Coordinates of C-alpha atoms in Angstrom, one line a residue:
X194 CA 24.5 -148.1 43.0
X195 CA 21.9 -149.0 40.4
X196 CA 21.6 -145.8 38.5
X197 CA 18.3 -146.7 36.7
X198 CA 16.1 -149.7 36.3
X199 CA 16.2 -150.7 32.7
X200 CA 12.7 -151.8 31.8
X201 CA 10.1 -151.3 29.1
X202 CA 7.1 -152.0 31.3
X203 CA 5.3 -148.8 30.5
X204 CA 4.9 -149.7 26.9
X205 CA 4.2 -153.3 27.6
X206 CA 1.3 -152.3 29.9
X207 CA -0.7 -150.9 27.0
X208 CA 0.0 -153.6 24.4
X209 CA 0.5 -156.9 26.2
X210 CA -2.9 -156.8 27.7
X211 CA -4.8 -156.5 24.4
X212 CA -7.5 -159.1 24.5
X213 CA -9.7 -160.3 21.6
X214 CA -13.3 -161.1 22.6
X215 CA -14.3 -162.6 19.3
X216 CA -15.3 -166.0 20.6
X217 CA -18.9 -167.1 20.6
X218 CA -21.1 -165.4 23.2
X219 CA -21.5 -167.8 26.1
X220 CA -22.0 -167.2 29.8
X221 CA -18.5 -168.2 30.8
X222 CA -17.0 -166.2 28.0
X223 CA -19.1 -163.1 28.9
X224 CA -18.0 -163.4 32.6
X225 CA -14.4 -163.8 31.6
X226 CA -14.6 -160.9 29.2
X227 CA -16.1 -158.6 31.9
X228 CA -13.5 -159.6 34.4
X229 CA -10.8 -159.0 31.9
X230 CA -12.0 -155.5 31.1
X231 CA -12.1 -154.7 34.8
X232 CA -8.7 -156.1 35.3
X233 CA -7.2 -154.0 32.5
X234 CA -8.6 -150.8 34.0
X235 CA -7.0 -151.6 37.3
X236 CA -3.8 -152.6 35.5
X237 CA -3.5 -149.4 33.6
X238 CA -3.9 -147.5 36.8
X239 CA -0.9 -149.4 38.3
X240 CA -3.2 -151.3 40.7
X241 CA -1.6 -154.7 40.1
X242 CA -2.5 -156.2 43.4
X243 CA -6.2 -155.5 42.8
X244 CA -6.0 -156.7 39.2
X245 CA -4.4 -160.1 40.1
X246 CA -7.5 -162.0 41.4
X247 CA -9.6 -160.8 38.4
X248 CA -7.0 -162.2 36.0
X249 CA -6.8 -165.4 37.9
X250 CA -10.6 -165.9 37.8
X251 CA -10.8 -164.9 34.1
X252 CA -8.1 -167.6 33.3
X253 CA -10.0 -170.2 35.3
X254 CA -13.2 -169.5 33.5
X255 CA -11.5 -169.7 30.1
X256 CA -9.9 -173.0 31.0
X257 CA -13.2 -174.4 32.2
X258 CA -15.0 -173.3 29.0
X259 CA -12.4 -174.2 26.4
X260 CA -9.8 -176.5 27.9
X261 CA -6.3 -175.8 29.2
X262 CA -4.6 -175.8 25.7
X263 CA -7.2 -173.9 23.6
X264 CA -6.3 -170.8 21.7
X265 CA -8.8 -168.8 23.9
X266 CA -6.6 -169.5 26.9
X267 CA -3.4 -168.0 25.5
X268 CA -4.2 -164.3 26.1
X269 CA -5.5 -164.8 29.7
X270 CA -2.3 -166.7 30.4
X271 CA -0.2 -163.9 29.0
X272 CA -2.2 -161.3 31.0
X273 CA -1.8 -163.1 34.3
X274 CA 1.9 -163.6 33.6
X275 CA 2.2 -159.9 32.9
X276 CA 0.6 -159.0 36.3
X277 CA 2.8 -161.4 38.2
X278 CA 5.8 -159.9 36.3
X279 CA 4.9 -156.4 37.4
X280 CA 4.5 -157.6 41.0
X281 CA 8.1 -158.9 40.8
X282 CA 6.9 -162.6 40.9
X283 CA 9.1 -163.8 38.1
X284 CA 9.1 -167.5 39.0
X285 CA 5.3 -167.5 38.8
X286 CA 5.1 -165.4 35.5
X287 CA 7.6 -167.6 33.6
X288 CA 5.5 -170.8 33.2
X289 CA 2.4 -168.7 32.4
X290 CA 4.3 -167.0 29.5
X291 CA 5.7 -170.4 28.3
X292 CA 2.2 -171.9 28.2
X293 CA 0.9 -168.9 26.3
X294 CA 3.8 -169.1 23.9
X295 CA 3.3 -172.8 23.2
X296 CA -0.4 -172.3 22.5
X297 CA 0.2 -169.4 20.2
X298 CA 2.8 -171.2 18.2
X299 CA 0.6 -174.2 17.9
X300 CA -2.5 -172.3 16.9
X301 CA -1.1 -169.4 14.9
X302 CA 2.2 -170.6 13.7
X303 CA 5.7 -169.5 14.7
X304 CA 5.7 -166.2 12.9
X305 CA 2.6 -164.4 14.1
X306 CA 2.5 -161.0 15.7
X307 CA 0.9 -162.5 18.9
X308 CA 3.8 -165.0 19.1
X309 CA 6.2 -162.0 18.8
X310 CA 4.3 -160.3 21.7
X311 CA 4.7 -163.3 24.1
X312 CA 8.3 -163.8 23.0
X313 CA 8.9 -160.2 24.0
X314 CA 7.3 -160.7 27.4
X315 CA 9.3 -163.8 28.2
X316 CA 12.5 -162.2 26.9
X317 CA 11.9 -159.2 29.1
X318 CA 11.3 -161.4 32.1
X319 CA 14.7 -163.0 31.5
X320 CA 16.2 -159.6 31.2
X321 CA 14.7 -158.6 34.5
X322 CA 16.3 -161.6 36.1
X323 CA 19.7 -160.9 34.5
X324 CA 19.4 -163.9 32.3
X325 CA 20.7 -162.0 29.3
X326 CA 21.8 -165.0 27.2
X327 CA 18.3 -166.4 27.4
X328 CA 16.7 -163.0 26.8
X329 CA 18.6 -161.9 23.7
X330 CA 17.5 -164.6 21.2
X331 CA 13.9 -164.4 22.2
X332 CA 13.9 -160.6 21.7
X333 CA 15.7 -160.8 18.4
X334 CA 13.2 -163.3 17.2
X335 CA 10.3 -161.1 18.3
X336 CA 11.8 -158.1 16.4
X337 CA 12.3 -160.2 13.3
X338 CA 8.6 -161.4 13.3
X339 CA 7.4 -157.8 13.8
X340 CA 9.6 -156.4 11.1
X341 CA 8.2 -159.0 8.7
X342 CA 4.6 -158.9 9.6
X343 CA 3.8 -155.3 10.7
X344 CA 6.8 -153.4 9.4
X345 CA 9.8 -151.6 11.0
X346 CA 7.8 -148.5 11.9
X347 CA 4.9 -150.1 13.7
X348 CA 4.7 -149.1 17.4
X349 CA 4.4 -152.8 18.4
X350 CA 8.1 -153.3 17.5
X351 CA 9.1 -150.8 20.2
X352 CA 8.6 -153.4 22.9
X353 CA 11.2 -156.0 21.8
X354 CA 13.5 -153.4 20.3
X355 CA 13.7 -151.5 23.6
X356 CA 13.9 -154.6 25.7
X357 CA 16.9 -155.8 23.6
X358 CA 18.5 -152.4 24.1
X359 CA 17.9 -152.9 27.9
X360 CA 19.7 -156.2 27.7
X361 CA 22.7 -154.5 26.0
X362 CA 22.6 -151.8 28.7
X363 CA 22.6 -154.5 31.4
X364 CA 25.7 -155.9 29.8
X365 CA 27.3 -152.4 29.5
X366 CA 27.1 -152.6 25.7
X367 CA 25.9 -149.0 25.5
X368 CA 27.1 -148.4 22.0
X369 CA 24.7 -151.1 20.8
X370 CA 21.9 -150.0 23.2
X371 CA 21.8 -146.3 22.3
X372 CA 20.7 -146.6 18.7
X373 CA 18.0 -149.1 19.6
X374 CA 16.6 -146.8 22.3
X375 CA 16.6 -143.9 19.9
X376 CA 14.9 -145.9 17.1
X377 CA 12.2 -147.0 19.5
X378 CA 11.6 -143.5 20.8
X379 CA 11.4 -142.1 17.3
X380 CA 8.8 -144.7 16.3
X381 CA 6.6 -143.9 19.3
X382 CA 6.9 -140.2 18.9
X383 CA 6.0 -140.4 15.2
X384 CA 3.0 -142.6 16.0
X385 CA 1.7 -141.1 19.2
X386 CA 3.2 -137.6 19.5
X387 CA 5.8 -136.2 22.0
X388 CA 3.8 -136.7 25.2
X389 CA 3.1 -140.4 24.9
X390 CA 3.5 -142.1 28.3
X391 CA 4.6 -145.3 26.6
X392 CA 7.8 -143.5 25.6
X393 CA 8.9 -142.5 29.1
X394 CA 10.8 -145.7 29.9
X395 CA 12.7 -145.4 26.7
X396 CA 13.6 -141.9 27.7
X397 CA 14.8 -143.2 31.1
X398 CA 16.8 -146.0 29.6
X399 CA 18.4 -143.8 27.0
X400 CA 19.2 -141.4 29.8
X401 CA 20.8 -144.3 31.7
X402 CA 23.1 -145.0 28.7
X403 CA 23.9 -141.3 28.6
X404 CA 24.8 -141.3 32.3
X405 CA 27.2 -144.2 31.7
X406 CA 28.8 -142.1 28.9
X407 CA 29.0 -139.1 31.3
X408 CA 26.5 -137.1 29.2
X409 CA 24.7 -135.8 32.3
X410 CA 23.0 -132.7 30.8
X411 CA 21.4 -134.9 28.1
X412 CA 20.3 -137.4 30.7
X413 CA 18.7 -134.8 33.0
X414 CA 16.8 -133.4 30.1
X415 CA 15.3 -136.8 29.2
X416 CA 14.6 -137.7 32.8
X417 CA 12.7 -134.5 33.6
X418 CA 10.7 -134.9 30.4
X419 CA 9.9 -138.5 31.4
X420 CA 8.8 -137.4 34.8
X421 CA 6.5 -134.7 33.5
X422 CA 4.9 -136.9 30.9
X423 CA 4.4 -139.8 33.4
X424 CA 2.8 -137.5 36.0
X425 CA 0.5 -135.9 33.5
X426 CA -0.6 -139.2 32.2
X427 CA -1.1 -141.2 35.4
X428 CA -1.2 -138.7 38.3
X429 CA 1.3 -138.6 41.2
X430 CA 0.4 -142.0 42.7
X431 CA 1.5 -144.6 40.1
X432 CA 4.4 -147.1 40.0
X433 CA 5.9 -145.4 36.9
X434 CA 6.0 -142.1 38.7
X435 CA 7.9 -143.8 41.5
X436 CA 10.4 -145.2 39.0
X437 CA 10.8 -141.8 37.4
X438 CA 11.6 -140.3 40.8
X439 CA 14.2 -142.9 41.4
X440 CA 15.8 -142.4 38.1
X441 CA 16.2 -138.6 38.5
X442 CA 17.4 -139.1 42.1
X443 CA 20.0 -141.6 40.8
X444 CA 21.4 -139.0 38.4
X445 CA 21.5 -136.3 41.1
X446 CA 23.4 -138.8 43.4
X447 CA 25.9 -139.4 40.6
X448 CA 26.5 -135.7 40.4
X449 CA 26.9 -135.2 44.1
X450 CA 23.6 -133.3 44.5
X451 CA 22.9 -135.3 47.7
X452 CA 20.0 -133.3 49.2
X453 CA 18.0 -133.4 45.9
X454 CA 18.8 -137.1 45.5
X455 CA 17.7 -138.0 49.0
X456 CA 14.4 -136.1 48.7
X457 CA 13.5 -137.9 45.5
X458 CA 14.6 -141.3 46.6
X459 CA 12.3 -140.9 49.7
X460 CA 9.4 -139.8 47.5
X461 CA 10.0 -142.8 45.3
X462 CA 10.0 -145.2 48.3
X463 CA 6.7 -143.7 49.6
X464 CA 5.0 -143.9 46.2
X465 CA 6.1 -147.5 45.6
X466 CA 4.9 -148.5 49.1
X467 CA 1.5 -147.0 48.3
X468 CA 1.2 -148.5 44.8
X469 CA 3.1 -151.8 44.8
X470 CA 3.1 -152.7 48.5
X471 CA 6.0 -153.0 51.0
X472 CA 7.7 -156.1 49.5
X473 CA 8.2 -155.4 45.8
X474 CA 11.6 -156.0 44.2
X475 CA 11.5 -152.5 42.7
X476 CA 11.2 -151.0 46.2
X477 CA 14.3 -153.0 47.2
X478 CA 16.2 -151.4 44.2
X479 CA 15.3 -147.9 45.4
X480 CA 16.2 -148.7 49.0
X481 CA 19.6 -149.9 47.8
X482 CA 20.1 -146.7 45.9
X483 CA 19.2 -144.7 49.0
X484 CA 21.6 -146.8 51.1
X485 CA 24.3 -146.2 48.6
X486 CA 23.7 -142.4 48.9
X487 CA 24.0 -142.6 52.7
X488 CA 27.2 -144.6 52.4
X489 CA 28.7 -142.0 50.1
X490 CA 28.0 -139.4 52.7
X491 CA 29.4 -141.5 55.6
X492 CA 26.0 -141.9 57.1
X493 CA 26.6 -145.6 57.9
X494 CA 23.9 -146.1 60.5
X495 CA 21.3 -144.7 58.1
X496 CA 22.6 -146.9 55.4
X497 CA 22.5 -150.1 57.5
X498 CA 18.8 -149.5 58.4
X499 CA 17.8 -149.0 54.8
X500 CA 19.9 -152.0 53.5
X501 CA 18.4 -154.2 56.2
X502 CA 15.0 -153.5 54.9
X503 CA 16.0 -154.1 51.3
X504 CA 17.6 -157.4 52.2
X505 CA 14.3 -158.5 54.0
X506 CA 12.4 -157.7 50.8
X507 CA 14.9 -159.7 48.7
X508 CA 14.5 -162.6 51.1
X509 CA 10.7 -162.6 50.7
X510 CA 10.6 -162.3 47.0
X511 CA 13.8 -164.3 46.0
X512 CA 14.8 -161.4 43.7
X513 CA 18.4 -160.7 43.0

């Protein structure tokens, strides 16, 4: 069973979609800027499907106005890649991130904070695909750039720091992951206070490391805190709330608290269906967790029905 989904998407939501509108005022620029602002509002609300066509149109306008390789195109490429990433469309997101990275390196140089941001996003995409050997050097480079340019305590460093920790967790290198998660959490709490929604995925990922070290009480405390902060920030119908439900359910399943686990897994499934649609890879993850719970209880018919649906989603998305 996948205990938790290791991901820093909550923090990336707020920072990766930062867009500078300092270019000369032109009709195409104004239209693209308006679309981008609308897209970001939808994105922050977790409405990735609705945000997607706005990001696509904004990119098309920028490319028409400035050309495919202009500096003004880099951020729209990154934004569109981030939306595809959050929709689980990794193969679509990767070339968008690579184009954004190439433009940023060419126009800003190899050691600029915006280069670090795209390195983080591409590295986290590789992490999500389980391509840890590809992810690690990109994330380390992103961290090195941020430490040099903005300093070790700037909140922007939390993204690559925590994504690198998630890579280590994915490789079961928990002794290396825990101090990185703790460092990232401390930076965010110092900068934004204890109820920062950007910190909730760090809480969940640190809890995952604790679970794998059998520190269940510490893990439950973090997961309940993450759930409360996420719900307060976004309301009950948000993809991050669905993930928080899954995470707490996974802990309860690990402890044999089967009734509590089943209830939360089902709530997670329902929330993901409403917010991400019926064919998202994250939904397949939760369904697999629920199927594992049923198998552990000897409920094999229930498990087969759930795993059949999960496999159908995997087949449609190509996710592992």
